[in-house]
Each structure stands twice: as C-alpha cells, then as structure tokens.
mmCIF file of C-alpha atoms in Angstrom:
data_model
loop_
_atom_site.group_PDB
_atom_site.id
_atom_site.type_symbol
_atom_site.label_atom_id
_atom_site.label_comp_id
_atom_site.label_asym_id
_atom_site.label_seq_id
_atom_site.Cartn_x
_atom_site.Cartn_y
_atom_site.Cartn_z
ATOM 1 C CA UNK A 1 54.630 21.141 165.360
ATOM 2 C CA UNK A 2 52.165 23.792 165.849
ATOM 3 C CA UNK A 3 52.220 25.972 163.317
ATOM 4 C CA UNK A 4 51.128 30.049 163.323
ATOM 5 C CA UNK A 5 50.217 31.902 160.377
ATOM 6 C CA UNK A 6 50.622 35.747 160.868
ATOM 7 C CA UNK A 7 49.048 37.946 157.818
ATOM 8 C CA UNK A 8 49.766 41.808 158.180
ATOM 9 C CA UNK A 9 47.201 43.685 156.252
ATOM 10 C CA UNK A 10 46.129 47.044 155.128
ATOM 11 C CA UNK A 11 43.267 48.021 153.437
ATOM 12 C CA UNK A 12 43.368 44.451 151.696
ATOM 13 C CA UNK A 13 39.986 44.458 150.059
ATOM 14 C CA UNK A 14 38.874 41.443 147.850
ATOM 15 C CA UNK A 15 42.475 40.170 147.238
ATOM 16 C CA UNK A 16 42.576 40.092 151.286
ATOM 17 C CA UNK A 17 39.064 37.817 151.475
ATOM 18 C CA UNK A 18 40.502 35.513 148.366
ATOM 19 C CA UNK A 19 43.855 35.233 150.618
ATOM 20 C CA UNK A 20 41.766 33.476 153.748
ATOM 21 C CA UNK A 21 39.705 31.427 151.369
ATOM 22 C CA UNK A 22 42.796 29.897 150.526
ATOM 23 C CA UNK A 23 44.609 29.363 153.642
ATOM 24 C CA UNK A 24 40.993 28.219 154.860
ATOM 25 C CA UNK A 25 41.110 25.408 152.176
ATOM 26 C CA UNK A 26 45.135 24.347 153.244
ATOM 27 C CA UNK A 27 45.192 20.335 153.374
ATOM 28 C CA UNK A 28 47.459 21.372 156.839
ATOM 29 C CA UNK A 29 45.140 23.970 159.037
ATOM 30 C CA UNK A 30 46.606 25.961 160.260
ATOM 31 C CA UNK A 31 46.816 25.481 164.516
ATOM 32 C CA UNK A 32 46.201 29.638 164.451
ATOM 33 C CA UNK A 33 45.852 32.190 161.999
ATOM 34 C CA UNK A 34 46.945 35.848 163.357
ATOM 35 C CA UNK A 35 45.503 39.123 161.425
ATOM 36 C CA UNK A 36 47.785 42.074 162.370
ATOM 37 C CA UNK A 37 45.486 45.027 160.761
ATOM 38 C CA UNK A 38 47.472 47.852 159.986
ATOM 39 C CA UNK A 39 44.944 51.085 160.626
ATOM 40 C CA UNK A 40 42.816 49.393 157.917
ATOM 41 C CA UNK A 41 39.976 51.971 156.898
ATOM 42 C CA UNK A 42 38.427 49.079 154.397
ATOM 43 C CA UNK A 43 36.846 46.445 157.276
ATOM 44 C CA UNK A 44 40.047 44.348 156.622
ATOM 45 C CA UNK A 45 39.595 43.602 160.510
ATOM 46 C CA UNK A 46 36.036 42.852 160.588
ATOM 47 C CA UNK A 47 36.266 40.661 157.377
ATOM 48 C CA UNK A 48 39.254 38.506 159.003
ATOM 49 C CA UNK A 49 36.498 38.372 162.633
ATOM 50 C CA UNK A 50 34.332 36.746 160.657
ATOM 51 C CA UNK A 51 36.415 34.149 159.409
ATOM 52 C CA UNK A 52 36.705 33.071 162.852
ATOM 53 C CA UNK A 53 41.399 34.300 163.525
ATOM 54 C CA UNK A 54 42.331 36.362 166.310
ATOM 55 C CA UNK A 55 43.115 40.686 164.997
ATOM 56 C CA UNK A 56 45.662 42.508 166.303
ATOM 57 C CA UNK A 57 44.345 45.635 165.635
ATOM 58 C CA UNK A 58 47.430 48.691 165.201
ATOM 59 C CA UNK A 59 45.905 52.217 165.402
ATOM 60 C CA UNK A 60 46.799 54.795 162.474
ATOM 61 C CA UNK A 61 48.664 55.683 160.971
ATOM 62 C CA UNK A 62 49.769 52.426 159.085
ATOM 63 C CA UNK A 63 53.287 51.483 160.271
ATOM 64 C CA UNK A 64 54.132 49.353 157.707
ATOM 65 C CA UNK A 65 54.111 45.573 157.743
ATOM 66 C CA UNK A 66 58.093 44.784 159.124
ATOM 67 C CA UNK A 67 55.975 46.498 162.705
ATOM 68 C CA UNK A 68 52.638 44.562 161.669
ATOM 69 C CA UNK A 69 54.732 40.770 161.867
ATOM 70 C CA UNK A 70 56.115 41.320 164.893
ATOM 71 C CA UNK A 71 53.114 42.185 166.774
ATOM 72 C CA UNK A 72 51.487 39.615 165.156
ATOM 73 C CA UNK A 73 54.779 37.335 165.990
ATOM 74 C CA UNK A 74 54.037 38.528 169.837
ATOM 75 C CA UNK A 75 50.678 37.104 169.876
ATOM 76 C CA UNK A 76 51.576 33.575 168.267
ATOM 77 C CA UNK A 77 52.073 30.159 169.956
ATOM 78 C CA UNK A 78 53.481 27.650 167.545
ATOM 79 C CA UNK A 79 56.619 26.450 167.291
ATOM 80 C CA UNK A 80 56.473 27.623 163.949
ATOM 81 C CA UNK A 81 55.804 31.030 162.699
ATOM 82 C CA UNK A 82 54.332 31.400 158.852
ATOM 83 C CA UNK A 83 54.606 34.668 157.381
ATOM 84 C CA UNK A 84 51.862 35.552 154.636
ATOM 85 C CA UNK A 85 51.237 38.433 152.756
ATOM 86 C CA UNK A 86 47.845 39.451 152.137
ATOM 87 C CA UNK A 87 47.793 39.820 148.644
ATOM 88 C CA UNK A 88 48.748 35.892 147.891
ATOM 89 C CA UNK A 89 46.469 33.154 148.148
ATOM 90 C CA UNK A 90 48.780 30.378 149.075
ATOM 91 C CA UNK A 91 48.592 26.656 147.844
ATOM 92 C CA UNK A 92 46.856 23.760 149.452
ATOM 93 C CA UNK A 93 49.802 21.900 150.115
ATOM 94 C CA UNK A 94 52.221 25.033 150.742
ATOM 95 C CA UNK A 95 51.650 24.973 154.960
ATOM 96 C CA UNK A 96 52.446 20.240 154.730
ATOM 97 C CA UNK A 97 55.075 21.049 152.590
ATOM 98 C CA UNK A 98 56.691 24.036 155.161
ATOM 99 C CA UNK A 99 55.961 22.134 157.706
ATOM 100 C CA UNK A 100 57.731 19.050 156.381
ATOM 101 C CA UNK A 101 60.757 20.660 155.273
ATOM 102 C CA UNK A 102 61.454 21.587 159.118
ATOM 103 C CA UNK A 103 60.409 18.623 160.605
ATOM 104 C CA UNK A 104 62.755 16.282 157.978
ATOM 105 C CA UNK A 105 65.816 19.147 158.463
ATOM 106 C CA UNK A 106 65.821 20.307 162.397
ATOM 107 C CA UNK A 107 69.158 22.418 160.839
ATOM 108 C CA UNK A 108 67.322 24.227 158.897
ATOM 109 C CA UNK A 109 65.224 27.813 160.523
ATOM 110 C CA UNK A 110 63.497 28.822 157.761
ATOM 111 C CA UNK A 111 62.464 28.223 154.436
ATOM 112 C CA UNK A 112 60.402 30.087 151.857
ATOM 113 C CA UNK A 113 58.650 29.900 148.967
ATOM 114 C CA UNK A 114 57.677 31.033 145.106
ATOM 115 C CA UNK A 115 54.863 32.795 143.519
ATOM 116 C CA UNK A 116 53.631 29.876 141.277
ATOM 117 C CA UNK A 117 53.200 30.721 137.198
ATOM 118 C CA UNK A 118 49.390 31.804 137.251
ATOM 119 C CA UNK A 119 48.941 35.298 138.459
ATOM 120 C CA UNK A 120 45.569 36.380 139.442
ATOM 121 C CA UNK A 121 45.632 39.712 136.658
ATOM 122 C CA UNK A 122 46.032 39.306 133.256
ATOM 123 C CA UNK A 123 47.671 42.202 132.425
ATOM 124 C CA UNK A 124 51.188 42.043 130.337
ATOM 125 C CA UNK A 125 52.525 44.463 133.117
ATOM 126 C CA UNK A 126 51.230 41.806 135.470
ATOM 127 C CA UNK A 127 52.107 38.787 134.347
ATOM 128 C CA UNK A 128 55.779 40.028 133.905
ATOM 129 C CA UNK A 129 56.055 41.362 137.580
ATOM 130 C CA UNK A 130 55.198 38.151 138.462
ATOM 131 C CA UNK A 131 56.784 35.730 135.921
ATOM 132 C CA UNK A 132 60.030 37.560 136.989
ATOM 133 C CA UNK A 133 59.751 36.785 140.454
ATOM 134 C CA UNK A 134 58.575 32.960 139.909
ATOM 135 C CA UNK A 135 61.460 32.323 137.409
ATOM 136 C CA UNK A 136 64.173 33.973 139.482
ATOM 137 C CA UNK A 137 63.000 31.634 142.660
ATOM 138 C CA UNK A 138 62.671 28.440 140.251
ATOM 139 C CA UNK A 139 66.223 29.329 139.079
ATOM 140 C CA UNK A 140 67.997 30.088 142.416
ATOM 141 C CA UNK A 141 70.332 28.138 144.845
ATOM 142 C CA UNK A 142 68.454 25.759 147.444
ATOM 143 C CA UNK A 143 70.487 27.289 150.645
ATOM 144 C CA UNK A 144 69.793 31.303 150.500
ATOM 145 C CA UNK A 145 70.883 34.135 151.805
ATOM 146 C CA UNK A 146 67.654 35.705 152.488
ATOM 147 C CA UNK A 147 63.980 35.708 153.608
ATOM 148 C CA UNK A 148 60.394 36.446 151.821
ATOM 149 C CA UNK A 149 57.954 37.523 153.840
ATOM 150 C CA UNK A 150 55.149 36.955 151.038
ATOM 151 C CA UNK A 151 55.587 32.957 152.072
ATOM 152 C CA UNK A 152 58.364 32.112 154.631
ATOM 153 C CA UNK A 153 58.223 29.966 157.757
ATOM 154 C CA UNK A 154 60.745 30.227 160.494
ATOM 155 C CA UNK A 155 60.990 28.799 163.608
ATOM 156 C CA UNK A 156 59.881 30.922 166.733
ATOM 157 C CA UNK A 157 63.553 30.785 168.818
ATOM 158 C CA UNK A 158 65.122 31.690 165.500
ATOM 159 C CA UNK A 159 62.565 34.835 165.018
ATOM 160 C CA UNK A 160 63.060 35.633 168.482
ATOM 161 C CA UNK A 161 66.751 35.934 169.067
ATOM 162 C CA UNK A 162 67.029 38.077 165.979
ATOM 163 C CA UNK A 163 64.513 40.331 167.524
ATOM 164 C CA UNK A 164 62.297 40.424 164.605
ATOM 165 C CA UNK A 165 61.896 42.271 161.324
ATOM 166 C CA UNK A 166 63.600 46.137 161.184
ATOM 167 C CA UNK A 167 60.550 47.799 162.311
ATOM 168 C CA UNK A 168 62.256 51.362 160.537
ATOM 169 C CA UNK A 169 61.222 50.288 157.079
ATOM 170 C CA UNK A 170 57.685 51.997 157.416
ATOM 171 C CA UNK A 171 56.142 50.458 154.223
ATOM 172 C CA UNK A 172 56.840 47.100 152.461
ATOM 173 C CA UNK A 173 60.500 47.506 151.388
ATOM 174 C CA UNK A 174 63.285 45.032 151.578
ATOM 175 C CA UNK A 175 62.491 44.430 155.342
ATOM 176 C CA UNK A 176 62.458 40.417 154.818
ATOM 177 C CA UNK A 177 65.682 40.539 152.951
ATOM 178 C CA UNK A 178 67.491 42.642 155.630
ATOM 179 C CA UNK A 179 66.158 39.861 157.887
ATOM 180 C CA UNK A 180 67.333 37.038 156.058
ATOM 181 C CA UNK A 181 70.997 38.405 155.832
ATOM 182 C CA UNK A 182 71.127 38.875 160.130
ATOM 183 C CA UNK A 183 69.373 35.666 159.889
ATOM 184 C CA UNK A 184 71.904 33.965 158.075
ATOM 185 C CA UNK A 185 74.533 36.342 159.994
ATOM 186 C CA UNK A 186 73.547 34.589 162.923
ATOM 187 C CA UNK A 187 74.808 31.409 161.822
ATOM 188 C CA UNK A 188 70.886 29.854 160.730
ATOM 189 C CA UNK A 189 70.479 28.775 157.610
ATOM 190 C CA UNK A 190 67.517 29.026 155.113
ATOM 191 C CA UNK A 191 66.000 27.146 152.728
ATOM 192 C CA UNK A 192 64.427 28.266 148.995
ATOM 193 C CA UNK A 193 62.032 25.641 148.558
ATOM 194 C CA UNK A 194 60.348 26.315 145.099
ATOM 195 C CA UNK A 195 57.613 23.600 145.215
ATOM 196 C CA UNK A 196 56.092 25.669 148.234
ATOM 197 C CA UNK A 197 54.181 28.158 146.236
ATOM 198 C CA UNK A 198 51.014 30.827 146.468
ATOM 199 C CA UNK A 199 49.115 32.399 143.597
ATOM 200 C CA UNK A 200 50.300 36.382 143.416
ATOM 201 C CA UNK A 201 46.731 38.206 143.175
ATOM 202 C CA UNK A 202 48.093 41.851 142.849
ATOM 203 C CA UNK A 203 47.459 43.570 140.165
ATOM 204 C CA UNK A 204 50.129 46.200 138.920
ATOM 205 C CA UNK A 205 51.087 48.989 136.813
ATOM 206 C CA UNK A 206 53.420 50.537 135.238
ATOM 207 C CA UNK A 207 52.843 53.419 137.601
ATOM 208 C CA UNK A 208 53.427 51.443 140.371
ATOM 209 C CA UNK A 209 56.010 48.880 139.154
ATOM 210 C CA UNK A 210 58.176 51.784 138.809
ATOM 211 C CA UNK A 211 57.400 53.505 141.892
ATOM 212 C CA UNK A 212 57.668 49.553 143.368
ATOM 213 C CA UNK A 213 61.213 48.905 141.834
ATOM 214 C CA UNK A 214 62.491 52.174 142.665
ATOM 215 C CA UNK A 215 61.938 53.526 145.840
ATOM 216 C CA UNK A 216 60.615 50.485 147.179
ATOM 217 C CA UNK A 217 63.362 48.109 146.217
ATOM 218 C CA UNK A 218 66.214 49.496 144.119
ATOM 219 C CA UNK A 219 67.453 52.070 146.347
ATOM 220 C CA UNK A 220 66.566 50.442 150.019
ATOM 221 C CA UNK A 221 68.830 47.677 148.561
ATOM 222 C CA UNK A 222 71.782 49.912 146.960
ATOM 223 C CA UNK A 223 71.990 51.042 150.347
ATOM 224 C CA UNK A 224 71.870 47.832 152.372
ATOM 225 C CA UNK A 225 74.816 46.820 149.527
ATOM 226 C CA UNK A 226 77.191 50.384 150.502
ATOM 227 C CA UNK A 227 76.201 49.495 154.246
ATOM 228 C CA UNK A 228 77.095 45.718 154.365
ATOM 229 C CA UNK A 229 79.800 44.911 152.656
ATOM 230 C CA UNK A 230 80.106 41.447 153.621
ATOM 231 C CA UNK A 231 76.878 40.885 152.301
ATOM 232 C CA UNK A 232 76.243 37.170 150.408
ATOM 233 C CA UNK A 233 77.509 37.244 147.254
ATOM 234 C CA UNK A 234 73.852 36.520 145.415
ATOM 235 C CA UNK A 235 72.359 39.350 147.033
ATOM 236 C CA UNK A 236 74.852 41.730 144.951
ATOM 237 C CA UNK A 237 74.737 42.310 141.522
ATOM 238 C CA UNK A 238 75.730 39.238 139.580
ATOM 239 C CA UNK A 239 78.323 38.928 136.526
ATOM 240 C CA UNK A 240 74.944 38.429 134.376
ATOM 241 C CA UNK A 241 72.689 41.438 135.778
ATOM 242 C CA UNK A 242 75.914 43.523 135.292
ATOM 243 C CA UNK A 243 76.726 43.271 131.762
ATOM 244 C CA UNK A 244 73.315 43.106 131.219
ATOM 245 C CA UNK A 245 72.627 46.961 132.434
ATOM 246 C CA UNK A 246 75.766 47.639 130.388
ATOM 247 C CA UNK A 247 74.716 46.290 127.075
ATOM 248 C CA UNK A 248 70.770 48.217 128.039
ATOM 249 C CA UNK A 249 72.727 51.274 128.246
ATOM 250 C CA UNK A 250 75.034 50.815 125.154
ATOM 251 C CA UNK A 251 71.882 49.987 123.318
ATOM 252 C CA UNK A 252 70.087 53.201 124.188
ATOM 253 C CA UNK A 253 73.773 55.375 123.281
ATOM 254 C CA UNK A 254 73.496 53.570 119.947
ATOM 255 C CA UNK A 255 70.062 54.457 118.660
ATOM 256 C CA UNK A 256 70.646 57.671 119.831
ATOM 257 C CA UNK A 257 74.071 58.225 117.756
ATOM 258 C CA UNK A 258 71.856 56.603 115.035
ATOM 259 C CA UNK A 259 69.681 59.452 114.342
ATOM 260 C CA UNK A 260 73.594 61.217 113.536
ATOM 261 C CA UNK A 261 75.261 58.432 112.338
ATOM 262 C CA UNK A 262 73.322 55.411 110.820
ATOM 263 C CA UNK A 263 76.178 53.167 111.239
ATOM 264 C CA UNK A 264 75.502 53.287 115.152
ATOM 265 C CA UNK A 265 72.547 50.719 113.996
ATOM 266 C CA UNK A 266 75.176 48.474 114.148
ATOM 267 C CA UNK A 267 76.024 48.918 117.825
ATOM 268 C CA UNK A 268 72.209 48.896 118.757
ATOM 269 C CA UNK A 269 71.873 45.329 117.275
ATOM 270 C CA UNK A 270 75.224 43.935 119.106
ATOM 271 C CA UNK A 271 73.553 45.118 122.058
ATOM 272 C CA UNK A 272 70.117 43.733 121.785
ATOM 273 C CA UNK A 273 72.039 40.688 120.921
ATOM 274 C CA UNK A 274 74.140 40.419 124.497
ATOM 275 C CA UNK A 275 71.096 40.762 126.135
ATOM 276 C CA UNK A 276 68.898 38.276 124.580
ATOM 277 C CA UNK A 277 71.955 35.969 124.856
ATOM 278 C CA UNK A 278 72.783 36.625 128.690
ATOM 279 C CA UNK A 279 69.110 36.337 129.537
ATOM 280 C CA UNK A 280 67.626 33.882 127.047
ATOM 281 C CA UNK A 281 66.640 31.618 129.667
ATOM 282 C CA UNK A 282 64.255 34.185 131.194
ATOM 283 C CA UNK A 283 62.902 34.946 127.924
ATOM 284 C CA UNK A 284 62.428 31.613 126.770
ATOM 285 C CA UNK A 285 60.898 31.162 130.395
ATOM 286 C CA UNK A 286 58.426 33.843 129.136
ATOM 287 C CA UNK A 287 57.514 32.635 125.872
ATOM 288 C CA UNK A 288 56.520 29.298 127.328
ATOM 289 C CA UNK A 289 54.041 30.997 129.607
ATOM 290 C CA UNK A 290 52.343 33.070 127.056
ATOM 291 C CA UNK A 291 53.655 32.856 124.033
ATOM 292 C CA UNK A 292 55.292 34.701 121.305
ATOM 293 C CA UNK A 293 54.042 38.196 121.994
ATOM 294 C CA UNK A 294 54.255 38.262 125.619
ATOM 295 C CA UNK A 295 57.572 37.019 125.646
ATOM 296 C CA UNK A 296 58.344 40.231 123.318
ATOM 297 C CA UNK A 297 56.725 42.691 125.541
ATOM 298 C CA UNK A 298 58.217 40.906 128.892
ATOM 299 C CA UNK A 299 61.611 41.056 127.074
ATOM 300 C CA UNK A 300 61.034 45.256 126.595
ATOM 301 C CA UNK A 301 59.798 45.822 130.027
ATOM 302 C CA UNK A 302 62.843 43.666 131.090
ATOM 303 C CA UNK A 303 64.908 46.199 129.130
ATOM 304 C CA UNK A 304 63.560 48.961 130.839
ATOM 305 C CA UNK A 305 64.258 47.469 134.466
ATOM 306 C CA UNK A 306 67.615 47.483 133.580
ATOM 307 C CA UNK A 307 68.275 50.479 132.440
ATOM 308 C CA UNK A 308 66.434 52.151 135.783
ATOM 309 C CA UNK A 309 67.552 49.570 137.786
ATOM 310 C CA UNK A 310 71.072 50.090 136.933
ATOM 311 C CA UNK A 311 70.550 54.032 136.811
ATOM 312 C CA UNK A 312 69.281 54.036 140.782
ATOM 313 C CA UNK A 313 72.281 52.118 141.865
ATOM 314 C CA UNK A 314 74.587 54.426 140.073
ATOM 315 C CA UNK A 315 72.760 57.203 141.516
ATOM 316 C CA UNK A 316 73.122 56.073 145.051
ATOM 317 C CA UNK A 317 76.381 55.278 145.171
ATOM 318 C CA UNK A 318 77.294 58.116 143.618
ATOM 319 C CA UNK A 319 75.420 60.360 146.024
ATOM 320 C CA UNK A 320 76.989 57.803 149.400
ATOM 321 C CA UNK A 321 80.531 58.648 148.065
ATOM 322 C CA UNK A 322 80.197 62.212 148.193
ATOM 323 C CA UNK A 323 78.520 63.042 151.171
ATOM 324 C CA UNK A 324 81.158 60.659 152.339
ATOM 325 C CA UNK A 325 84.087 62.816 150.647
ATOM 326 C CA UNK A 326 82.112 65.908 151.914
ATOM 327 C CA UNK A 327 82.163 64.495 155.153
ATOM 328 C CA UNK A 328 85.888 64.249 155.185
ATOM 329 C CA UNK A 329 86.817 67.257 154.046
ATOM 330 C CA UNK A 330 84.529 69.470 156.469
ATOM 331 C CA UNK A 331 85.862 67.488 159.616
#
C-alpha cells in the first residue's frame, strides 16, 4: 500500500515543527506527506518546505480544516489516505500499525486512533482534556460509528465516493464525526483501534475548553442529533452521560436550597454519590494517571462539563422545537 499523510495546518507554530519530527521518525515512512496550509501568517508553509513534503498553500482567509483535507486529499496518491492533525505528534509505530489493520481486514475503510496518556502540557486543565479523550477511546466499542480526523486512515475510493469532509464547518468542529456517520451510512465500516496512538501537544484552558466544548462541539453535535435521527446509537447521549447531567444538576439545586434549608445537604451528597458511582471508572482512570489530587480536580472539571454540556443540549433543542412550532403556526 502506499500510504499519504495529509496535515491541515494553521498558524501551527512549535507544536506544528514537533508534529513532523515525529512523523519524520515513523518506523513506516510515510510514501508522501501533504501540508495543506490554511492562510498561515506564522511560516507554517515554509517550515513544512524545509522538511522536504509537498504545501498546498489556501489563500486567506482560513477556511477551516474539513476544506484544508480535501485539498490536501486532491493532491494525494496512495491508496491510503492518513489524516493528521497538526497539533499531535503521532507514534512510531502508529502509520505499521494503520497500515496493518487494512491490509489484514480489506472490509474494513477506515480506522482511527487515541491520544495516548502523556500529554505534552502539564496543566490540570490539560491533562484532563486529554485524559478524557484517551479514556473514552480506550473504553469504546472496536466497530464505530464515526471518524477522528486527529489520527484516522481511510482508504482513497472510500474518501472519494463520500465526496469528502463537509467543507461548511469553517473551523475545527465535529466535521470528522459528520463524516464518519455518512461513512458508515454508506454501508463502510470503521475501526477504533486504540493501540494506534499520538501524543496530544495542545495546550488548553479553561477559556478555551469552554469555548472548545461549547460552540465547537456541544451544539454542532445537538444539532447533527435533532437533524439525524437515525443516528448510531453511541453517538447519542448514553443511559450513563444522562443520569449523570441529572444528578450534576440535582447537586447544584441542593446546595443551593442548602443555604435555606440545611437538610438539602442531604440531597447534595446523594448526588455527588450517583456521580462518582456512574463514572468511577473514569475517575479511577484519573487517579492512576496522576494521583490523588488530580483525580479530585479532573472529577470537578468533569462536574462542570456536565452541567454545561447538558445545559447546551437543552438549550438547542429547546430553541429547534420552537422555531419549529413557530414555523407551523405562521404557514
């Protein structure tokens, strides 16, 4: 197989140079690396010239990396197409291991990959972000429903039928998800292949893990949920995220009633106690990786996603169902 690795990147700066020091050190070279530069303002382009891989270069403004793929997809030769991000720095086994995994399984189109357990930043806000993602991809079913563009590998006819990724997500949304459900729509199946991983070196926020979850994720995939509704069932909430948000929320009602009535204490700690019990996987997941105190704070900022998390979606859909009833009644 020939295999071509297609990076879109903006403004990448050092995590960008780290990401093609690692690819450049892959026990399986790649047979062509393809830089699709986004309107980069930082040299992104010029750095990726001089380690020798074709640019595309896209004039500004940035369009978002769903268009960057697919012109880099345009360009590429192999048989096989392998979708980076530019913020990862992926594994030296990760491209043998893709590459097996199609060869061994001609029925499969694609397959993807994990962020591995060592995140480049050390923050707690980091390492959480991160942790999250690695433990829900160690955790999930082998045959998916979806696609990650971080670290996925598809086969060219497959990519090409489908007509690519959505080019009208503008900036890095849920564009490889939407993918992976046509994908899968199509009658293709995928593969989550967990021992194909690449080091996350982004470094976040709370700022932007917010801004991230939110606009970038929670409500893009409310509405892909109210659009589809024959969407795979482990791409919609599940019985555990659900009562979850519920027992967030009756948490939060209880230490408010508190400050009235003390007995709502009571209330507080049956909540605190459904969540540690429906996710005490996850948190023991996070006291392994860095111990007693991290696990705490992972556990609280784990709290919070599901109390915004849960907000957004009600949000949405009650926002969908009344322009929908609006709709209706002004016909």
């Amino acid at each position: 197989m020939k295999l071509s690795v297609i990076i879109p990147v903006h403004n990448g700066g050092d995590e960008f140079r780290l990401c093609l020091d690692a690819l450049g050190a892959s026990t399986r070279c790649p047979d062509e690396v393809i830089v699709a530069d986004d309107a980069s303002t930082d040299g992104s382009g010029h750095l990726a010239r001089q380690y020798g891989v074709q640019v595309v270069s896209l004039e500004g403004p940035s369009h978002g990396p769903a268009f960057a793929r697919n012109r880099g997809a345009e360009k590429a030769r192999g048989d096989i197409l392998v979708f980076l991000d530019a913020d990862v720095a992926i594994h030296s086994d990760a491209l043998a291991r893709m590459e097996r995994y199609l060869t061994e399984h001609p029925e499969i189109a694609a397959v993807f990959g994990s962020y591995d357990a060592e995140p480049r930043a050390g923050s707690l806000v980091s390492r959480y972000k991160n942790l999250l993602h690695h433990y829900v991809h160690q955790h999930s079913l082998r045959e998916a429903s979806t696609f990650w563009g971080a670290c996925g590998a598809i086969r060219c006819e497959a990519f090409a039928t489908l007509g690519g990724f959505n080019e009208g997500y503008a900036r890095p949304k849920i564009e490889d998800i939407e993918f992976g459900v046509r994908l899968r729509r199509a009658g293709h199946r995928v593969w989550l292949c967990p021992d194909v991983q690449v080091t996350h070196l982004k470094h976040w926020t709370i700022a932007s893990l917010l801004r991230t979850d939110i606009f970038d994720r929670a409500i893009p995939w409310t509405r892909l949920i109210l659009q589809d509704t024959h969407l795979p069932s482990e791409l919609n909430l599940t019985f555990k995220s659900r009562f979850s948000a519920i027992a967030a929320w009756a948490l939060l009602a209880s230490l408010v009633l508190a400050f009235r009535w003390p007995w709502a204490v009571i209330g507080a700690l049956l909540s605190v106690t459904v969540v540690v019990v429906l996710n005490a996987d996850l948190y023991r997941s996070f006291q392994r990786q860095g111990g007693f105190w991290f696990a705490t704070g992972a556990a609280g900022l784990h709290l919070l996603y599901l109390l915004y998390s849960s907000l957004v979606f009600v949000l949405v859909v009650a926002q969908t169902v009344l322009a929908r009833l609006c709709a209706r009644l002004w016909k």
